[in-house]
mmCIF file of C-alpha atoms and ligand atoms in Angstrom:
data_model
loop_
_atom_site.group_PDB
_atom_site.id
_atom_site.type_symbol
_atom_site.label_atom_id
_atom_site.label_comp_id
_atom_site.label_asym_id
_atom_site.label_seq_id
_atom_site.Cartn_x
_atom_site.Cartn_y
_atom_site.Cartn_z
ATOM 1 C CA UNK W 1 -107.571 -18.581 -92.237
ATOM 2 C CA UNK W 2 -103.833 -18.420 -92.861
ATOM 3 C CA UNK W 3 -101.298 -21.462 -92.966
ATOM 4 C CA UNK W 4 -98.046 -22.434 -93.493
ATOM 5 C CA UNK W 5 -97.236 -25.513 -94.205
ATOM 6 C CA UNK W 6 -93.320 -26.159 -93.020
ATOM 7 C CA UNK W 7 -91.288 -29.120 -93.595
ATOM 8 C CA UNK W 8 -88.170 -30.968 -95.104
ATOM 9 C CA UNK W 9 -88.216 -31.765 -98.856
ATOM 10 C CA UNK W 10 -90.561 -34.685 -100.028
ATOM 11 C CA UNK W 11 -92.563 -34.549 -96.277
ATOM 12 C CA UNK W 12 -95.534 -34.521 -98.225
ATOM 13 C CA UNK W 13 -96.272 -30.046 -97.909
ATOM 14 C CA UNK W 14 -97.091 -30.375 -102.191
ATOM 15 C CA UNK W 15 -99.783 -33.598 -101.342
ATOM 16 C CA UNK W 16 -101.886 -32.082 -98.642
ATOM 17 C CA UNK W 17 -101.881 -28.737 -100.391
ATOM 18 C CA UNK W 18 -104.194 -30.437 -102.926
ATOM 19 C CA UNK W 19 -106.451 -31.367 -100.387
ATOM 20 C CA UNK W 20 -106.318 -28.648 -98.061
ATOM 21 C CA UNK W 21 -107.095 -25.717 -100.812
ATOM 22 C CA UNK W 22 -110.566 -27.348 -101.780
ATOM 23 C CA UNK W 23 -111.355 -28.365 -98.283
ATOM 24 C CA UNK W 24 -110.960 -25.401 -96.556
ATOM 25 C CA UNK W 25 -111.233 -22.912 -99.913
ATOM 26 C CA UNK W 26 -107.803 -21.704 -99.562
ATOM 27 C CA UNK W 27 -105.591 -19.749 -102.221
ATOM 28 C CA UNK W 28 -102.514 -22.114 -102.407
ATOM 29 C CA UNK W 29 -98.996 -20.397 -102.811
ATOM 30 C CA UNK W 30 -96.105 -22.852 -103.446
ATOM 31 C CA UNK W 31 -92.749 -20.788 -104.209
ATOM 32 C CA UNK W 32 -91.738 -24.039 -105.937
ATOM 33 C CA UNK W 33 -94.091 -24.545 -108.050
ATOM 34 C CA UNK W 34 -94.428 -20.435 -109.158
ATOM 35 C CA UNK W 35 -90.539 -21.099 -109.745
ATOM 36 C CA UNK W 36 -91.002 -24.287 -112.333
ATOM 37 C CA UNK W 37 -93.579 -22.209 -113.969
ATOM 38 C CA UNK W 38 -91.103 -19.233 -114.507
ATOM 39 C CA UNK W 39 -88.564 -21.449 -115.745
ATOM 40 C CA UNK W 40 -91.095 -22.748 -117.903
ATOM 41 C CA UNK W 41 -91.944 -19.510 -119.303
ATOM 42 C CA UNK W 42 -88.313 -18.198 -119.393
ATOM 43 C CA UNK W 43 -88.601 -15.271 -117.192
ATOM 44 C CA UNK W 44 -85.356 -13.221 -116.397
ATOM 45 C CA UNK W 45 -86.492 -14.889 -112.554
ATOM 46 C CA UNK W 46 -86.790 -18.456 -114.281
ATOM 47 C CA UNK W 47 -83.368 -18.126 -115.342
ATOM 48 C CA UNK W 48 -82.241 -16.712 -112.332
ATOM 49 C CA UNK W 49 -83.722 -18.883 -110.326
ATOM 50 C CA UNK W 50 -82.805 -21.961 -111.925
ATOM 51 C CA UNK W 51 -79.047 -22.196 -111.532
ATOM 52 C CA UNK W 52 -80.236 -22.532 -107.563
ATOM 53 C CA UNK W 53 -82.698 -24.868 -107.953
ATOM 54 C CA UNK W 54 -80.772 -27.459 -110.435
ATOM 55 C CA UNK W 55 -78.383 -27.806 -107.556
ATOM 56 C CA UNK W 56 -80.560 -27.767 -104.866
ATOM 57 C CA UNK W 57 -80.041 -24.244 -103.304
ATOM 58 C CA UNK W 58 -82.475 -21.656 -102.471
ATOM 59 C CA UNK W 59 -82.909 -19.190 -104.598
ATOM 60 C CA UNK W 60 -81.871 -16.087 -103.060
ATOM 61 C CA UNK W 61 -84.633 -14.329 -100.494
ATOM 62 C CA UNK W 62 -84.511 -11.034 -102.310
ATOM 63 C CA UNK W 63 -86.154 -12.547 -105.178
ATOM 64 C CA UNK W 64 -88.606 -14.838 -103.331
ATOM 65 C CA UNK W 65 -90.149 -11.732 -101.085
ATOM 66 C CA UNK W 66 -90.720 -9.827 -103.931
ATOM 67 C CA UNK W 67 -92.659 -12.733 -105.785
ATOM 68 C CA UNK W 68 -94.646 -13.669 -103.356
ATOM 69 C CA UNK W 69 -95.403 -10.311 -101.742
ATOM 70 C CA UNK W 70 -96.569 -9.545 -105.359
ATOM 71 C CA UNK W 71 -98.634 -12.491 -104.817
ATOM 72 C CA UNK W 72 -100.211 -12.260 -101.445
ATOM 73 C CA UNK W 73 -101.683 -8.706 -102.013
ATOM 74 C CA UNK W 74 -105.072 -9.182 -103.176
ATOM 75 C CA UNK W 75 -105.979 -12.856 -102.260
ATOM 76 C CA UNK W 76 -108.099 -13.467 -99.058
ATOM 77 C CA UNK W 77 -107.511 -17.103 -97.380
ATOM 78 C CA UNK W 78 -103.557 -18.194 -98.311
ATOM 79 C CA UNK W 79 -102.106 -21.606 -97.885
ATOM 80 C CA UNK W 80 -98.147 -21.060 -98.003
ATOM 81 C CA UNK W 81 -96.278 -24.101 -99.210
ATOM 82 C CA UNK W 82 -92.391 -23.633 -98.975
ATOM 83 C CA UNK W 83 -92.362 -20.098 -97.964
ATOM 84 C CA UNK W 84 -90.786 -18.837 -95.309
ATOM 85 C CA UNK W 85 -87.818 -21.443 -95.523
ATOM 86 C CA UNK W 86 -85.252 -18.743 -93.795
ATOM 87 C CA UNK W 87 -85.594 -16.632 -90.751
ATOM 88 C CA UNK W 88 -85.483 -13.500 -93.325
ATOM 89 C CA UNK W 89 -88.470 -14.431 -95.167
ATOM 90 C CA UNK W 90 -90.403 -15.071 -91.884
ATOM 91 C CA UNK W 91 -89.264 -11.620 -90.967
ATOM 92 C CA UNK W 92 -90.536 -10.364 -94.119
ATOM 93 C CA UNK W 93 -94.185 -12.067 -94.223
ATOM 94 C CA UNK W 94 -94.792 -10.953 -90.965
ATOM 95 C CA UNK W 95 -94.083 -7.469 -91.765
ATOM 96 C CA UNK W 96 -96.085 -7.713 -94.998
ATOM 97 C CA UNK W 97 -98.890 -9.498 -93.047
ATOM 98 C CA UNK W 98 -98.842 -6.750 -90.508
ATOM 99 C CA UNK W 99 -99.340 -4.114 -93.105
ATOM 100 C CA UNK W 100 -102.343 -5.379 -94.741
ATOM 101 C CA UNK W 101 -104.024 -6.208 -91.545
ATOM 102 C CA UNK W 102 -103.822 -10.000 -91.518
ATOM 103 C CA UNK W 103 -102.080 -12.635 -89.530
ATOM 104 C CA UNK W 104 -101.152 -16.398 -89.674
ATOM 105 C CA UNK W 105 -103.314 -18.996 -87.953
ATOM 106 C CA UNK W 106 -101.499 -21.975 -87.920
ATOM 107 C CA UNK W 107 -97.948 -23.597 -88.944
ATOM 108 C CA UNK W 108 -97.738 -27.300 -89.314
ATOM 109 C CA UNK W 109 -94.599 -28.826 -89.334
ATOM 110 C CA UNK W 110 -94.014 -32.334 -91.502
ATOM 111 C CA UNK W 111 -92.349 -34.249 -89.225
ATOM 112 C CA UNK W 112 -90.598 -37.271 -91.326
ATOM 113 C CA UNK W 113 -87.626 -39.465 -90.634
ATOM 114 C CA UNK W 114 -84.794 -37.878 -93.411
ATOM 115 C CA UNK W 115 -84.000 -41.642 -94.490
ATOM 116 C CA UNK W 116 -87.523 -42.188 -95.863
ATOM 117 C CA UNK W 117 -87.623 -38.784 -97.493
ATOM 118 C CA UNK W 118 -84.740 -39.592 -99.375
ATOM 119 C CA UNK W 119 -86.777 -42.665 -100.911
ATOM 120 C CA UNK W 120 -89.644 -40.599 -101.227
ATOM 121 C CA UNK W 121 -87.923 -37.618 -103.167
ATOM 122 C CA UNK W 122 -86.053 -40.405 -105.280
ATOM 123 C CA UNK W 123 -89.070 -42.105 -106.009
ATOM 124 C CA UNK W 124 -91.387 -39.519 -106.714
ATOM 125 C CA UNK W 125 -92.546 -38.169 -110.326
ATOM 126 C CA UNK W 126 -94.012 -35.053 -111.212
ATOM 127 C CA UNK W 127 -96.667 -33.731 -113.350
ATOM 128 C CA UNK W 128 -95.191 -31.035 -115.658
ATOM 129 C CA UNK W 129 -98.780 -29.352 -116.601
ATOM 130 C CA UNK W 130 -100.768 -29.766 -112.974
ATOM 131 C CA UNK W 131 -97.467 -30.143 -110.532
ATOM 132 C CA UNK W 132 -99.364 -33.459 -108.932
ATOM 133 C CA UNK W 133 -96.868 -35.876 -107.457
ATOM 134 C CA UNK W 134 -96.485 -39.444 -107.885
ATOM 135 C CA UNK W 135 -94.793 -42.031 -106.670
ATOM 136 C CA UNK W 136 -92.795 -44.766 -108.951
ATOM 137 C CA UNK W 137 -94.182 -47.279 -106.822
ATOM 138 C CA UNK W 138 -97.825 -46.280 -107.009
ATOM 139 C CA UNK W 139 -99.644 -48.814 -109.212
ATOM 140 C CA UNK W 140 -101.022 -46.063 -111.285
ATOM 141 C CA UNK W 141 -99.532 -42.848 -111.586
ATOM 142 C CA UNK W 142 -100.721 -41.469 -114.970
ATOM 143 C CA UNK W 143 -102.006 -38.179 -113.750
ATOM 144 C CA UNK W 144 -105.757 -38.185 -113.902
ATOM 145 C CA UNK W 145 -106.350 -34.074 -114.165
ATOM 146 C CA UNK W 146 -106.784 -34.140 -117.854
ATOM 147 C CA UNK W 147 -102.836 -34.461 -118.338
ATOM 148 C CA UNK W 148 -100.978 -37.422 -120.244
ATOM 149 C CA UNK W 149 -98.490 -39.392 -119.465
ATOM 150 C CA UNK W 150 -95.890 -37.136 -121.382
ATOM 151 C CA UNK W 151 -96.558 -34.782 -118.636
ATOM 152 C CA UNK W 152 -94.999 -36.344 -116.465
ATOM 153 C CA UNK W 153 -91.205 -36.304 -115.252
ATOM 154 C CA UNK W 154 -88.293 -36.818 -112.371
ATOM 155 C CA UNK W 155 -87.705 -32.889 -111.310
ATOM 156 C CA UNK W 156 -83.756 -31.950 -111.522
ATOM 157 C CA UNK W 157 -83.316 -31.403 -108.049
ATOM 158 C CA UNK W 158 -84.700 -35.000 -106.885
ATOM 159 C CA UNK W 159 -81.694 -36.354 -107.995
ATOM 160 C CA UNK W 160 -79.234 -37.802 -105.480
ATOM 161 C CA UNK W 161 -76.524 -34.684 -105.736
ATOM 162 C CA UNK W 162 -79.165 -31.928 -105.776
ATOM 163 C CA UNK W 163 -81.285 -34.148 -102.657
ATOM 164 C CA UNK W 164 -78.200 -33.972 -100.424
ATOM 165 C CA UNK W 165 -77.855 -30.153 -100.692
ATOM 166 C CA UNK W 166 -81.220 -29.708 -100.158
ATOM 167 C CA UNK W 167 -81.484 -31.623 -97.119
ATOM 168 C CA UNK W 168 -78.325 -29.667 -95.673
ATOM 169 C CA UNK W 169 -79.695 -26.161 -96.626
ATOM 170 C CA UNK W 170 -83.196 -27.270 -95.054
ATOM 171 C CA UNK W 171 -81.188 -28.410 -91.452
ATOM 172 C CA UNK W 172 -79.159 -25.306 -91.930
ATOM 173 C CA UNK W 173 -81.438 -22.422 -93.254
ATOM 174 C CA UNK W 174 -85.161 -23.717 -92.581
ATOM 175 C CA UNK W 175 -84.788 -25.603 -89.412
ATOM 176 C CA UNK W 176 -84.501 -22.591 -87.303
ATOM 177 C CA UNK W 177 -88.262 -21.524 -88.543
ATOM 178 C CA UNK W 178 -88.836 -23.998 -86.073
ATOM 179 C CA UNK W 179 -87.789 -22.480 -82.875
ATOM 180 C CA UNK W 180 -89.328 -19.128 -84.779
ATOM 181 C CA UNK W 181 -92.795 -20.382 -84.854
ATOM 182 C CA UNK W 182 -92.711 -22.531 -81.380
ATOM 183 C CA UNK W 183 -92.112 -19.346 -79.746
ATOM 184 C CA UNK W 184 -95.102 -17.718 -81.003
ATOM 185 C CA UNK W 185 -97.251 -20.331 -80.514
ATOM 186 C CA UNK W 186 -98.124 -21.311 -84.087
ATOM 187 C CA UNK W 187 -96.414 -24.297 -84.255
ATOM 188 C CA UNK W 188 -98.478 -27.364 -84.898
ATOM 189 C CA UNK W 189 -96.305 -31.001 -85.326
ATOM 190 C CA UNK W 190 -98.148 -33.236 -87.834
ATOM 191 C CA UNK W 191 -96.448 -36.949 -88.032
ATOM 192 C CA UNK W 192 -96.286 -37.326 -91.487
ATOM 193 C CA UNK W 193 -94.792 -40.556 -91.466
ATOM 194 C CA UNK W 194 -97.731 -42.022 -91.604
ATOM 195 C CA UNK W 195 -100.199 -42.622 -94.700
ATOM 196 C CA UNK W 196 -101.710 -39.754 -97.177
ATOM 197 C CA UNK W 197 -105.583 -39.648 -95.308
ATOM 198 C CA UNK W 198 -103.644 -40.457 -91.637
ATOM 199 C CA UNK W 199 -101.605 -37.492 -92.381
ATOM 200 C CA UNK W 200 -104.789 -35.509 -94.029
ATOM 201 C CA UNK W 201 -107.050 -36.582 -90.781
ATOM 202 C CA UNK W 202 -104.559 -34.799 -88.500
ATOM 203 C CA UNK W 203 -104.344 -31.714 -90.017
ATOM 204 C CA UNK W 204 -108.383 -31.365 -89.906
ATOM 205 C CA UNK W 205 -108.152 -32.227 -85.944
ATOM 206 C CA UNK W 206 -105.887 -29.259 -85.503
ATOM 207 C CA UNK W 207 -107.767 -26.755 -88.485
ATOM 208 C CA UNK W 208 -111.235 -27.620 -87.101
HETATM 209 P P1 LIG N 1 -90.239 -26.953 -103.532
HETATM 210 O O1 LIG N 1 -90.892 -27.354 -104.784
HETATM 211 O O2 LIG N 1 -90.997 -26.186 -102.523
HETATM 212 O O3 LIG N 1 -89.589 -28.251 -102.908
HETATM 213 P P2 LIG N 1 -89.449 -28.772 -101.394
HETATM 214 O O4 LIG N 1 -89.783 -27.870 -100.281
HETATM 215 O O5 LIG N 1 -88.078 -29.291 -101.402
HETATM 216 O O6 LIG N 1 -90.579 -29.737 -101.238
HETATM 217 P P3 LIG N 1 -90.922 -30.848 -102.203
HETATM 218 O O7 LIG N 1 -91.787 -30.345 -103.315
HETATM 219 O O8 LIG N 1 -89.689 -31.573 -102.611
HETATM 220 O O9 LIG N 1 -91.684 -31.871 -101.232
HETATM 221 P P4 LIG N 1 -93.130 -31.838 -100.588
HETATM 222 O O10 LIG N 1 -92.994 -31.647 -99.116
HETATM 223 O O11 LIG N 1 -94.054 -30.916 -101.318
HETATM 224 O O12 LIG N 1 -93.533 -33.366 -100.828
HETATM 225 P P5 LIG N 1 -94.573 -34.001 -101.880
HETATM 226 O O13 LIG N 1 -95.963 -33.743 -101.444
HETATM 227 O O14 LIG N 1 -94.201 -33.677 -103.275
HETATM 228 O O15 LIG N 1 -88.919 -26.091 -103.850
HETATM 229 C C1 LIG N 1 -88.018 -26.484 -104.861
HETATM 230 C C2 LIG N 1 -86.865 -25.503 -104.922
HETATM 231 O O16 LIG N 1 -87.355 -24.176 -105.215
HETATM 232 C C3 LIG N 1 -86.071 -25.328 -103.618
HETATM 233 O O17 LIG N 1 -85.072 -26.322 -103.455
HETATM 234 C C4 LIG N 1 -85.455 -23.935 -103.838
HETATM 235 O O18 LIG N 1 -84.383 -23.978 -104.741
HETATM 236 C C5 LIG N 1 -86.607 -23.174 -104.519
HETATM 237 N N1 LIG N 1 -87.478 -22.533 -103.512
HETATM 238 C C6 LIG N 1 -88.797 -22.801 -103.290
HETATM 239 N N2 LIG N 1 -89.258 -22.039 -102.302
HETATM 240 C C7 LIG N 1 -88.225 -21.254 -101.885
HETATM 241 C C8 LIG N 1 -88.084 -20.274 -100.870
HETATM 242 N N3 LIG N 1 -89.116 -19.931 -100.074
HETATM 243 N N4 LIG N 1 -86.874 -19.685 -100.708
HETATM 244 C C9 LIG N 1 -85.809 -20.006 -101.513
HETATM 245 N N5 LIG N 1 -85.874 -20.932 -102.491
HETATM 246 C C10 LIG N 1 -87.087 -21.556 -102.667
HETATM 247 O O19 LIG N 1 -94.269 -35.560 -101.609
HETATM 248 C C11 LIG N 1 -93.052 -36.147 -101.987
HETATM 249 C C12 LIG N 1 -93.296 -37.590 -102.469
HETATM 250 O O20 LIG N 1 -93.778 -38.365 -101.377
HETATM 251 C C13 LIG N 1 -94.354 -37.721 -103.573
HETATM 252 O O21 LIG N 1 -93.980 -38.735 -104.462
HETATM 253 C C14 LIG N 1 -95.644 -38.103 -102.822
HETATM 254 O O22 LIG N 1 -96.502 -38.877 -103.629
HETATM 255 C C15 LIG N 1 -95.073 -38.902 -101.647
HETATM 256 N N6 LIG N 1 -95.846 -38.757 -100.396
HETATM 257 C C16 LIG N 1 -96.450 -37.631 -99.926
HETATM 258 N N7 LIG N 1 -97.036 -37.875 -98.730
HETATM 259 C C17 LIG N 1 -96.778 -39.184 -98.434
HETATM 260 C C18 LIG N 1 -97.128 -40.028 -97.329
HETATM 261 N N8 LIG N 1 -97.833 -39.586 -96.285
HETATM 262 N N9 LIG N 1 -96.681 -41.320 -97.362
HETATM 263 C C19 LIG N 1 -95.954 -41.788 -98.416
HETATM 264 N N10 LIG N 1 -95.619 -41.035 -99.501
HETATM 265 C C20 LIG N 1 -96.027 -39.747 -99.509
#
């Protein structure tokens, strides 16, 4: 099985990864989080990269095909998370999917009001060493996978500037995936305005 998860920053893609990849033994592939971890390490595409990101741009789609076609080779079951976010990429997977004889299942789009993703994105907290997500809010959000509470940190781009942009260059550059997918009959709408197991419990009525 083959999925892409699809959906405005902060709709909750990074949350239900975590469950989805141990329910249903999937490989999980978030460009985001493959781009923090090259920044990490310095890579000539962590530096590239970053000068998008800070601000809340994509980075450009030459550079994300290439990652994660070098990614998507050899693994069996993939869960994408943030890829394809413009009509090239979803060009590009398709074609790549094509050549090694595979196919994508199912697309579910996070459907969330933009006002409460805004309070989401500026309330949310990150884990630097297992990329878990918090929220200020929660009662308790010292990350329990063996990580400290030094780990943890507000990403760049969830602050207001860098939110803005990326809510324009999602409405802009991601929103047309929509019509993309609907018209091969992928598309799946999950309200995820609703809590973390509602949202979870809706997915596994369309999966199952
Ligand atoms: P990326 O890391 O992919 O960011 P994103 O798509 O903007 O998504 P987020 O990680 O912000 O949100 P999410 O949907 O995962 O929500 P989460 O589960 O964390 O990309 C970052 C950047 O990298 C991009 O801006 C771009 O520059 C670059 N990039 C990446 N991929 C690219 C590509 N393909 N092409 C070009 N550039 C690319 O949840 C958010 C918060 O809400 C958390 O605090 C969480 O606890 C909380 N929450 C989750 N679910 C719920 C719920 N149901 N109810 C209440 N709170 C909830």
């Amino acid at each position: 099985m083959n999925i892409i998860l699809l959906g405005p920053p902060g709709s909750g893609k990074g949350t239900q990864s975590n469950n989805l990849v141990e329910k249903y033994n999937l490989s999980h592939i978030s460009t985001g989080d493959i781009l923090r971890s090259q920044i990490a390490q310095k890579t000539e595409l962590g530096i590239a990269a970053k000068k998008y990101m800070d601000k809340g741009d994509l980075v450009p789609d030459n550079l994300i095909i290439d990652m994660v076609s070098n990614t998507t080779q050899s693994l069996q079951s993939i869960l994408l998370d943030g890829f394809p976010r413009t009509i090239n990429q979803a060009i590009s997977l398709e074609e790549e999917m094509d050549k090694l004889g595979k196919k994508i299942d199912y697309v579910l789009y996070f459907e969330v009001p933009f006002g409460k993703l805004i309070d989401r994105l500026s309330q949310r907290i990150s884990c630097r060493n297992c990329s878990k997500t918090f929220s200020k809010s929660d009662k308790e959000y010292v990350c329990q996978e063996n990580c400290s509470e030094q780990d943890l940190y507000q990403r760049e781009d969830d602050k207001p500037e860098a939110i803005s942009k990326r809510m324009e260059n999602y409405k802009d550059l991601t929103e047309p995936l929509l019509k993309f997918y609907e018209s091969n009959g992928l598309l799946s709408k999950i309200n995820a305005d609703s809590s973390i197991s509602e949202v979870s419990e809706e997915i596994d009525k369309i999966l199952q």
